[in-house]
């Protein structure tokens, strides 16, 4: 007899702005199919290709199903199974010893393997705060852009994705939505059918740029200058909304002076595009009422990323595009949801809080941090690292140093994972975690404005446990008696939102659980009447807060750390700029081990312009070595003018051990940080390429 078929509701947990609602088909306790929920407006019944394979991932034969301890050398990946009790005993013994002496020698390392507020950072953070462990500055992705928005609008706020469908002009800026923001692309297509013009600003002719009316291939890391050049034209040709500027902005005259120092001729030089391209774009932008910008994080992974986002964010306040719901900017909508991060993470559990807080380690400099011997300035040497929701050995920059750090024999490493990733190979203890179909969670989104609930569809696979349950177990075995460490997942989920916030009017936990999602109550055109969340309530062209930190109060162009203009000696050795943005069929390093998706991507490739290839006697299909002072990797060359001259592109993020040479793009990326937000600079990277 066939097992009964059930349907459950889930939320895509991945680090993607779309936060789709999922319907899961369950048969005999197994998830056999996932599909986009047709009733959820942002999802419109469609999932991307990779998450359509989610059931394959959940029931994959290589899923980790039992705790394991290391028996081989660090990095070798040889383990033997142990019981949960044994695992907790081993962990408690080591961690208690370190915590008794130097709690800051313990470091959590996590990112967005799941975006869930419960399995992300709730019990885990409470646990580390209670111990007094080091804190992690979680800035690997979006912190430069978030800072750019914060100093301009006051928070990560912007247009609603659905209203892009009504826009007349859409600038897709540092963003490749066909790969990484599919449900926005649907809206942009709708706008295109209604006659809108789509323009991509991207050094690479991405899948998206290929399908726009115009592609402006600027040099990487020069977006701040490009935006200032547009402002220059808007100001000199008086394409401004003077009333909007007077009523809702701060510091126009200072911004004007700054913008006047960026005439199109200078900007053309910096950005490597024709002067006329800048002038025409600014004219079109300044004369279109419903002009919308979809910025994404691709443009802020360079030294000047924070300032670039800030400069671009100023544009709609100059032209008054915010007056229309189909005008403005969207980078992130994350700031709309009334999330109670204090209740979730309980920083007050830190010993000595708030007068004293624990040391903060920037996650982008994890290589240097793990190799630091410890001193008065750095604090204690890191003796234990607990990794969850992240795969740093594959995704963190300057990977030779990251791997060397993880290879330290005296470092105690715990990894909570679904699979034996590159990072898991270095674990002393490898603990099996549940996937989204096996645990409870709640979500906000950084692309739309719904809050959502994910209910477990199936029982945990094998002996897997939710992150929360694993940290509760650790706390219990360490004898920690803080009650907040033992809250159930449902209690944590209820604490995640400030239910009395006006945006959640009429919604409570029970109704949210029943409905699956709730759209926040927000105005359609968020800044039509100003009401920015800055201290002045205005769009701050001039930021007093930046001035007080001794930083430039106005947006400016900061050249990349690594470019021919800013570092000619380095560029003489390594003349090509390399970027390594996401491959369509992977989600960061997640899904690389799913055979059907990996086979679609094939193998690591490097897109190189015909002129650059010819100079190096490289022909299409050659195996090439990409290198700089930090390291090297191999890839198969694709000779194509999709990459502008001087740029090479290696779509990422490969698991090292699934690449033919056991390496990936982060072998060459650097640990340097952005101007604002201390974010990563993955796309600020010079290399040389040669045939192998
Ligand atoms: N399929 C898929 N989707 C994903 C992900 C994934 O790995 N795979 N990752 C998710 C995550 S964590 C994130 S943060 C987002 C990332 O997605 P996006 O925010 O879209 O960012 P990227 O893909 O890094 O870069 C987008 C585009 O910016 C371009 N770019 C690179 N440097 C510059 C520059 O200096 N200036 C300009 N103007 N453009 C530049 C790249 O060529 C690329 O085409 O996507 C999420 N969605
Ligand atoms: N070269 C280069 N490097 C990059 C980027 C780039 O564009 N180029 N992009 C950067 C960006 S934008 C980001 S956001 C980072 C992403 O870096 P990460 O956030 O580390 O992302 P993933 O590689 O997807 O790794 C997440 C891991 O979490 C695990 N996981 C998922 N859910 C759970 C769970 O519930 N519990 C536990 N314990 N584990 C879980 C998954 O199995 C996966 O191995 O990478 C950065 N690195
Ligand atoms: S990765 Fe993005 S597009 Fe794909 S299912 Fe998840 S939220 Fe939707
Ligand atoms: Mo990201």
Short mmCIF file of N, CA, C and O in Angstrom, two decimals, residues 87-202:
data_model
loop_
_atom_site.label_atom_id
_atom_site.label_comp_id
_atom_site.label_asym_id
_atom_site.label_seq_id
_atom_site.Cartn_x
_atom_site.Cartn_y
_atom_site.Cartn_z
N UNK A 87 30.01 12.97 22.23
CA UNK A 87 30.39 14.23 21.55
C UNK A 87 30.26 15.40 22.51
O UNK A 87 31.16 16.25 22.62
N UNK A 88 29.14 15.47 23.21
CA UNK A 88 28.93 16.57 24.16
C UNK A 88 29.97 16.53 25.28
O UNK A 88 30.46 17.58 25.71
N UNK A 89 30.30 15.34 25.78
CA UNK A 89 31.29 15.22 26.85
C UNK A 89 32.64 15.76 26.40
O UNK A 89 33.29 16.55 27.10
N UNK A 90 33.05 15.32 25.20
CA UNK A 90 34.34 15.78 24.66
C UNK A 90 34.36 17.30 24.51
O UNK A 90 35.32 17.98 24.90
N UNK A 91 33.28 17.83 23.95
CA UNK A 91 33.21 19.27 23.70
C UNK A 91 33.19 20.03 25.02
O UNK A 91 33.91 21.02 25.19
N UNK A 92 32.38 19.55 25.97
CA UNK A 92 32.24 20.25 27.24
C UNK A 92 33.57 20.31 27.98
O UNK A 92 33.94 21.34 28.56
N UNK A 93 34.29 19.20 27.94
CA UNK A 93 35.58 19.14 28.63
C UNK A 93 36.54 20.20 28.08
O UNK A 93 37.12 20.99 28.83
N UNK A 94 36.68 20.21 26.75
CA UNK A 94 37.63 21.15 26.14
C UNK A 94 37.16 22.60 26.34
O UNK A 94 37.94 23.48 26.73
N UNK A 95 35.88 22.85 26.05
CA UNK A 95 35.41 24.24 26.11
C UNK A 95 35.39 24.76 27.54
O UNK A 95 35.73 25.92 27.79
N UNK A 96 35.03 23.91 28.52
CA UNK A 96 35.02 24.38 29.91
C UNK A 96 36.43 24.75 30.35
O UNK A 96 36.62 25.76 31.04
N UNK A 97 37.40 23.95 29.95
CA UNK A 97 38.80 24.23 30.30
C UNK A 97 39.22 25.59 29.78
O UNK A 97 39.80 26.41 30.51
N UNK A 98 38.92 25.85 28.51
CA UNK A 98 39.33 27.14 27.92
C UNK A 98 38.54 28.29 28.54
O UNK A 98 39.09 29.32 28.91
N UNK A 99 37.22 28.09 28.70
CA UNK A 99 36.36 29.15 29.23
C UNK A 99 36.78 29.55 30.65
O UNK A 99 36.69 30.72 31.02
N UNK A 100 37.27 28.59 31.42
CA UNK A 100 37.69 28.88 32.79
C UNK A 100 38.91 29.79 32.82
O UNK A 100 39.11 30.55 33.76
N UNK A 101 39.73 29.70 31.80
CA UNK A 101 41.00 30.43 31.74
C UNK A 101 40.86 31.73 30.95
O UNK A 101 41.21 32.80 31.40
N UNK A 102 40.37 31.59 29.72
CA UNK A 102 40.36 32.73 28.78
C UNK A 102 39.17 32.57 27.83
O UNK A 102 39.33 32.08 26.72
N UNK A 103 37.97 32.95 28.28
CA UNK A 103 36.78 32.69 27.44
C UNK A 103 36.88 33.29 26.04
O UNK A 103 36.33 32.73 25.10
N UNK A 104 37.61 34.42 25.91
CA UNK A 104 37.71 35.01 24.57
C UNK A 104 38.58 34.20 23.62
O UNK A 104 38.67 34.51 22.43
N UNK A 105 39.21 33.15 24.14
CA UNK A 105 39.96 32.25 23.25
C UNK A 105 39.00 31.33 22.48
O UNK A 105 39.42 30.56 21.62
N UNK A 106 37.70 31.40 22.82
CA UNK A 106 36.68 30.65 22.08
C UNK A 106 36.01 31.59 21.09
O UNK A 106 35.63 32.70 21.44
N UNK A 107 35.90 31.14 19.84
CA UNK A 107 35.31 31.99 18.78
C UNK A 107 34.21 31.25 18.03
O UNK A 107 34.44 30.16 17.51
N UNK A 108 32.99 31.81 17.98
CA UNK A 108 31.98 31.25 17.08
C UNK A 108 32.22 31.75 15.66
O UNK A 108 32.67 32.88 15.48
N UNK A 109 31.96 30.92 14.66
CA UNK A 109 32.06 31.37 13.26
C UNK A 109 30.80 30.93 12.54
O UNK A 109 30.56 29.73 12.38
N UNK A 110 29.97 31.87 12.14
CA UNK A 110 28.72 31.49 11.49
C UNK A 110 28.36 32.54 10.46
O UNK A 110 28.74 33.70 10.56
N UNK A 111 27.62 32.10 9.44
CA UNK A 111 27.02 33.08 8.57
C UNK A 111 25.63 32.61 8.16
O UNK A 111 24.85 32.23 9.03
N UNK A 112 25.33 32.65 6.87
CA UNK A 112 23.93 32.55 6.47
C UNK A 112 23.58 31.24 5.78
O UNK A 112 22.75 31.23 4.88
N UNK A 113 24.19 30.13 6.22
CA UNK A 113 23.75 28.82 5.72
C UNK A 113 22.24 28.70 5.83
O UNK A 113 21.57 28.22 4.92
N UNK A 114 21.70 29.14 6.95
CA UNK A 114 20.26 29.39 7.04
C UNK A 114 20.06 30.83 7.49
O UNK A 114 20.77 31.32 8.35
N UNK A 115 19.06 31.49 6.89
CA UNK A 115 18.71 32.85 7.27
C UNK A 115 17.68 32.84 8.39
O UNK A 115 17.20 33.90 8.81
N UNK A 116 17.29 31.66 8.86
CA UNK A 116 16.29 31.56 9.91
C UNK A 116 16.76 32.27 11.18
O UNK A 116 17.93 32.19 11.55
N UNK A 117 15.82 32.95 11.83
CA UNK A 117 16.21 33.70 13.03
C UNK A 117 16.41 32.76 14.22
O UNK A 117 17.12 33.10 15.16
N UNK A 118 15.80 31.58 14.18
CA UNK A 118 15.94 30.63 15.28
C UNK A 118 17.21 29.78 15.11
O UNK A 118 18.07 29.74 15.99
N UNK A 119 17.34 29.14 13.95
CA UNK A 119 18.52 28.28 13.72
C UNK A 119 19.74 29.11 13.32
O UNK A 119 20.85 28.59 13.22
N UNK A 120 19.55 30.37 13.04
CA UNK A 120 20.67 31.26 12.75
C UNK A 120 21.36 31.61 14.04
O UNK A 120 22.22 30.88 14.52
N UNK A 121 20.95 32.72 14.62
CA UNK A 121 21.67 33.16 15.81
C UNK A 121 20.75 33.43 16.98
O UNK A 121 20.39 34.58 17.24
N UNK A 122 20.35 32.39 17.68
CA UNK A 122 19.54 32.61 18.88
C UNK A 122 20.21 31.91 20.05
O UNK A 122 21.06 32.51 20.73
N UNK A 123 19.88 30.63 20.26
CA UNK A 123 20.49 29.91 21.38
C UNK A 123 22.02 29.91 21.24
O UNK A 123 22.74 30.05 22.25
N UNK A 124 22.51 29.81 20.02
CA UNK A 124 23.96 29.80 19.81
C UNK A 124 24.59 31.08 20.38
O UNK A 124 25.53 31.03 21.16
N UNK A 125 24.03 32.24 19.99
CA UNK A 125 24.59 33.50 20.48
C UNK A 125 24.45 33.61 21.99
O UNK A 125 25.36 34.10 22.67
N UNK A 126 23.30 33.19 22.51
CA UNK A 126 23.12 33.25 23.97
C UNK A 126 24.21 32.43 24.67
O UNK A 126 24.78 32.85 25.68
N UNK A 127 24.49 31.25 24.09
CA UNK A 127 25.50 30.35 24.65
C UNK A 127 26.88 31.04 24.65
O UNK A 127 27.56 31.09 25.68
N UNK A 128 27.25 31.62 23.52
CA UNK A 128 28.57 32.26 23.45
C UNK A 128 28.64 33.52 24.32
O UNK A 128 29.66 33.80 24.94
N UNK A 129 27.54 34.26 24.37
CA UNK A 129 27.53 35.43 25.24
C UNK A 129 27.68 35.02 26.70
O UNK A 129 28.44 35.64 27.46
N UNK A 130 26.98 33.98 27.09
CA UNK A 130 27.06 33.51 28.49
C UNK A 130 28.50 33.11 28.84
O UNK A 130 28.99 33.41 29.93
N UNK A 131 29.16 32.44 27.89
CA UNK A 131 30.55 32.03 28.15
C UNK A 131 31.50 33.23 28.20
O UNK A 131 32.59 33.13 28.76
N UNK A 132 31.11 34.33 27.56
CA UNK A 132 32.06 35.46 27.42
C UNK A 132 33.03 35.22 26.27
O UNK A 132 34.14 35.75 26.25
N UNK A 133 32.60 34.38 25.30
CA UNK A 133 33.45 34.08 24.14
C UNK A 133 33.65 35.34 23.29
O UNK A 133 32.90 36.31 23.42
N UNK A 134 34.64 35.29 22.38
CA UNK A 134 34.81 36.39 21.42
C UNK A 134 33.54 36.51 20.59
O UNK A 134 32.83 35.53 20.36
N UNK A 135 33.29 37.72 20.09
CA UNK A 135 32.17 37.91 19.17
C UNK A 135 32.71 37.96 17.75
O UNK A 135 33.84 38.35 17.53
N UNK A 136 31.85 37.59 16.81
CA UNK A 136 32.24 37.60 15.40
C UNK A 136 31.59 38.79 14.71
O UNK A 136 30.37 38.97 14.81
N UNK A 137 32.39 39.60 14.02
CA UNK A 137 31.83 40.68 13.21
C UNK A 137 31.40 40.04 11.89
O UNK A 137 32.24 39.64 11.09
N UNK A 138 30.07 39.94 11.70
CA UNK A 138 29.54 39.12 10.60
C UNK A 138 29.38 39.98 9.34
O UNK A 138 28.29 40.37 8.97
N UNK A 139 30.51 40.24 8.72
CA UNK A 139 30.57 41.25 7.66
C UNK A 139 31.07 40.69 6.33
O UNK A 139 31.60 41.43 5.52
N UNK A 140 30.87 39.38 6.10
CA UNK A 140 31.47 38.79 4.90
C UNK A 140 30.74 39.19 3.62
O UNK A 140 31.27 39.08 2.53
N UNK A 141 29.51 39.69 3.77
CA UNK A 141 28.69 39.88 2.57
C UNK A 141 28.27 41.32 2.35
O UNK A 141 28.63 41.94 1.36
N UNK A 142 27.46 41.85 3.25
CA UNK A 142 26.63 43.01 2.96
C UNK A 142 26.93 44.23 3.82
O UNK A 142 26.24 45.24 3.72
N UNK A 143 27.96 44.18 4.67
CA UNK A 143 28.11 45.23 5.68
C UNK A 143 28.48 46.59 5.10
O UNK A 143 28.07 47.63 5.64
N UNK A 144 29.22 46.61 3.99
CA UNK A 144 29.57 47.92 3.40
C UNK A 144 28.31 48.60 2.88
O UNK A 144 28.06 49.78 3.14
N UNK A 145 27.49 47.82 2.17
CA UNK A 145 26.24 48.37 1.64
C UNK A 145 25.30 48.79 2.75
O UNK A 145 24.65 49.84 2.68
N UNK A 146 25.23 47.96 3.80
CA UNK A 146 24.35 48.29 4.92
C UNK A 146 24.78 49.60 5.57
O UNK A 146 23.95 50.44 5.92
N UNK A 147 26.09 49.79 5.69
CA UNK A 147 26.59 51.04 6.28
C UNK A 147 26.28 52.22 5.35
O UNK A 147 25.86 53.29 5.80
N UNK A 148 26.46 52.02 4.06
CA UNK A 148 26.15 53.07 3.08
C UNK A 148 24.70 53.51 3.22
O UNK A 148 24.38 54.71 3.20
N UNK A 149 23.80 52.54 3.35
CA UNK A 149 22.37 52.88 3.52
C UNK A 149 22.11 53.53 4.86
O UNK A 149 21.35 54.49 4.97
N UNK A 150 22.74 52.99 5.89
CA UNK A 150 22.50 53.53 7.24
C UNK A 150 22.85 55.02 7.32
O UNK A 150 22.08 55.82 7.85
N UNK A 151 23.99 55.39 6.75
CA UNK A 151 24.39 56.80 6.85
C UNK A 151 23.60 57.70 5.90
O UNK A 151 23.63 58.91 6.03
N UNK A 152 22.89 57.09 4.94
CA UNK A 152 22.12 57.91 4.00
C UNK A 152 20.63 57.93 4.34
O UNK A 152 20.02 59.00 4.43
N UNK A 153 20.04 56.72 4.56
CA UNK A 153 18.60 56.63 4.87
C UNK A 153 18.31 56.31 6.33
O UNK A 153 17.17 56.35 6.76
N UNK A 154 19.32 55.85 7.06
CA UNK A 154 19.11 55.48 8.46
C UNK A 154 19.00 53.99 8.70
O UNK A 154 19.13 53.54 9.83
N UNK A 155 18.72 53.19 7.67
CA UNK A 155 18.60 51.74 7.84
C UNK A 155 18.56 51.09 6.47
O UNK A 155 18.53 51.77 5.44
N UNK A 156 18.53 49.74 6.46
CA UNK A 156 18.45 48.98 5.20
C UNK A 156 17.00 48.96 4.72
O UNK A 156 16.25 48.01 4.99
N UNK A 157 16.62 50.02 4.05
CA UNK A 157 15.24 50.19 3.60
C UNK A 157 15.26 50.60 2.13
O UNK A 157 16.21 51.21 1.68
N UNK A 158 14.17 50.30 1.43
CA UNK A 158 14.11 50.72 0.03
C UNK A 158 12.76 50.43 -0.58
O UNK A 158 11.78 50.17 0.12
N UNK A 159 12.73 50.46 -1.91
CA UNK A 159 11.50 50.21 -2.66
C UNK A 159 10.97 48.81 -2.43
O UNK A 159 11.70 47.91 -2.05
N UNK A 160 9.71 48.61 -2.73
CA UNK A 160 9.13 47.26 -2.74
C UNK A 160 9.41 46.61 -4.09
O UNK A 160 9.19 47.23 -5.14
N UNK A 161 9.82 45.35 -4.05
CA UNK A 161 10.16 44.64 -5.29
C UNK A 161 9.00 44.67 -6.28
O UNK A 161 9.20 44.86 -7.49
N UNK A 162 7.76 44.50 -5.80
CA UNK A 162 6.64 44.34 -6.75
C UNK A 162 6.43 45.58 -7.62
O UNK A 162 5.97 45.47 -8.75
N UNK A 163 6.79 46.76 -7.09
CA UNK A 163 6.50 47.98 -7.86
C UNK A 163 7.53 48.27 -8.95
O UNK A 163 7.34 49.18 -9.76
N UNK A 164 8.61 47.49 -8.99
CA UNK A 164 9.52 47.61 -10.13
C UNK A 164 8.78 47.27 -11.43
O UNK A 164 9.16 47.72 -12.50
N UNK A 165 7.72 46.48 -11.30
CA UNK A 165 6.95 46.10 -12.50
C UNK A 165 6.34 47.33 -13.18
O UNK A 165 6.03 47.29 -14.37
N UNK A 166 6.17 48.42 -12.42
CA UNK A 166 5.55 49.64 -12.97
C UNK A 166 6.60 50.69 -13.37
O UNK A 166 6.24 51.78 -13.82
N UNK A 167 7.87 50.38 -13.18
CA UNK A 167 8.92 51.39 -13.45
C UNK A 167 9.09 51.59 -14.95
O UNK A 167 8.81 50.70 -15.76
N UNK A 168 9.57 52.78 -15.29
CA UNK A 168 9.81 53.10 -16.71
C UNK A 168 11.29 52.95 -17.07
O UNK A 168 11.65 52.82 -18.24
N UNK A 169 12.13 53.01 -16.05
CA UNK A 169 13.57 52.83 -16.26
C UNK A 169 14.09 52.05 -15.06
O UNK A 169 13.79 52.40 -13.91
N UNK A 170 14.83 50.99 -15.32
CA UNK A 170 15.41 50.21 -14.21
C UNK A 170 16.90 50.07 -14.44
O UNK A 170 17.35 49.53 -15.45
N UNK A 171 17.67 50.59 -13.47
CA UNK A 171 19.12 50.38 -13.51
C UNK A 171 19.41 49.16 -12.64
O UNK A 171 19.08 49.14 -11.45
N UNK A 172 20.01 48.15 -13.24
CA UNK A 172 20.36 46.92 -12.51
C UNK A 172 21.85 47.02 -12.27
O UNK A 172 22.67 46.83 -13.17
N UNK A 173 22.18 47.38 -11.04
CA UNK A 173 23.51 47.93 -10.75
C UNK A 173 24.27 47.00 -9.79
O UNK A 173 23.87 46.85 -8.64
N UNK A 174 25.32 46.36 -10.31
CA UNK A 174 26.10 45.43 -9.47
C UNK A 174 25.25 44.28 -9.01
O UNK A 174 25.38 43.80 -7.89
N UNK A 175 24.41 43.81 -9.90
CA UNK A 175 23.40 42.83 -9.52
C UNK A 175 23.17 41.89 -10.71
O UNK A 175 23.10 42.34 -11.84
N UNK A 176 23.05 40.61 -10.41
CA UNK A 176 22.81 39.64 -11.47
C UNK A 176 21.57 38.82 -11.11
O UNK A 176 21.65 37.65 -10.72
N UNK A 177 20.39 39.44 -11.20
CA UNK A 177 19.19 38.81 -10.65
C UNK A 177 18.79 37.48 -11.28
O UNK A 177 18.16 36.66 -10.61
N UNK A 178 19.17 37.23 -12.53
CA UNK A 178 18.79 35.92 -13.10
C UNK A 178 19.41 34.81 -12.28
O UNK A 178 18.81 33.76 -12.08
N UNK A 179 20.61 35.06 -11.74
CA UNK A 179 21.23 34.06 -10.87
C UNK A 179 20.81 34.24 -9.42
O UNK A 179 20.57 33.26 -8.72
N UNK A 180 20.69 35.48 -8.96
CA UNK A 180 20.68 35.66 -7.51
C UNK A 180 19.46 36.43 -6.97
O UNK A 180 19.43 36.72 -5.78
N UNK A 181 18.48 36.73 -7.80
CA UNK A 181 17.32 37.47 -7.30
C UNK A 181 16.19 37.30 -8.34
O UNK A 181 15.62 38.24 -8.85
N UNK A 182 15.90 36.02 -8.58
CA UNK A 182 15.03 35.62 -9.68
C UNK A 182 13.67 36.30 -9.68
O UNK A 182 13.15 36.68 -10.73
N UNK A 183 13.09 36.47 -8.49
CA UNK A 183 11.72 37.01 -8.44
C UNK A 183 11.69 38.52 -8.68
O UNK A 183 10.66 39.06 -9.05
N UNK A 184 12.82 39.18 -8.49
CA UNK A 184 12.93 40.58 -8.96
C UNK A 184 12.97 40.59 -10.48
O UNK A 184 12.35 41.43 -11.13
N UNK A 185 13.71 39.66 -11.05
CA UNK A 185 13.87 39.62 -12.51
C UNK A 185 12.50 39.46 -13.19
O UNK A 185 12.23 40.07 -14.23
N UNK A 186 11.62 38.66 -12.58
CA UNK A 186 10.26 38.50 -13.12
C UNK A 186 9.57 39.86 -13.20
O UNK A 186 8.91 40.18 -14.18
N UNK A 187 9.73 40.67 -12.15
CA UNK A 187 9.10 42.01 -12.14
C UNK A 187 9.75 42.91 -13.19
O UNK A 187 9.07 43.71 -13.84
N UNK A 188 11.04 42.80 -13.33
CA UNK A 188 11.74 43.63 -14.32
C UNK A 188 11.28 43.25 -15.74
O UNK A 188 11.12 44.10 -16.61
N UNK A 189 11.05 41.95 -15.95
CA UNK A 189 10.56 41.49 -17.25
C UNK A 189 9.17 42.05 -17.54
O UNK A 189 8.85 42.41 -18.67
N UNK A 190 8.37 42.09 -16.47
CA UNK A 190 7.02 42.64 -16.60
C UNK A 190 7.11 44.12 -17.02
O UNK A 190 6.40 44.57 -17.92
N UNK A 191 8.01 44.84 -16.36
CA UNK A 191 8.20 46.26 -16.70
C UNK A 191 8.67 46.40 -18.14
O UNK A 191 8.21 47.28 -18.88
N UNK A 192 9.55 45.51 -18.55
CA UNK A 192 10.10 45.55 -19.92
C UNK A 192 8.96 45.37 -20.93
O UNK A 192 8.88 46.09 -21.93
N UNK A 193 8.07 44.43 -20.64
CA UNK A 193 6.93 44.21 -21.54
C UNK A 193 6.06 45.45 -21.64
O UNK A 193 5.45 45.73 -22.66
N UNK A 194 6.01 46.22 -20.55
CA UNK A 194 5.20 47.46 -20.56
C UNK A 194 5.98 48.63 -21.14
O UNK A 194 5.53 49.77 -21.07
N UNK A 195 7.20 48.38 -21.60
CA UNK A 195 7.94 49.44 -22.29
C UNK A 195 9.10 50.03 -21.50
O UNK A 195 9.72 50.99 -21.95
N UNK A 196 9.40 49.49 -20.33
CA UNK A 196 10.50 50.05 -19.53
C UNK A 196 11.85 49.74 -20.18
O UNK A 196 12.00 48.75 -20.89
N UNK A 197 12.82 50.59 -19.89
CA UNK A 197 14.18 50.37 -20.37
C UNK A 197 15.01 49.79 -19.22
O UNK A 197 14.99 50.31 -18.11
N UNK A 198 15.73 48.71 -19.53
CA UNK A 198 16.55 48.04 -18.53
C UNK A 198 18.03 48.25 -18.86
O UNK A 198 18.47 47.97 -19.98
N UNK A 199 18.78 48.74 -17.87
CA UNK A 199 20.20 49.01 -18.10
C UNK A 199 21.03 48.35 -17.00
O UNK A 199 20.79 48.58 -15.81
N UNK A 200 21.99 47.53 -17.41
CA UNK A 200 22.86 46.86 -16.44
C UNK A 200 24.18 47.63 -16.32
O UNK A 200 24.76 48.02 -17.34
N UNK A 201 24.61 47.84 -15.09
CA UNK A 201 25.92 48.45 -14.85
C UNK A 201 26.77 47.39 -14.16
O UNK A 201 26.54 47.05 -12.99
N UNK A 202 27.70 46.81 -14.88
CA UNK A 202 28.40 45.61 -14.41
C UNK A 202 29.64 45.43 -15.28
O UNK A 202 29.54 45.49 -16.51
#
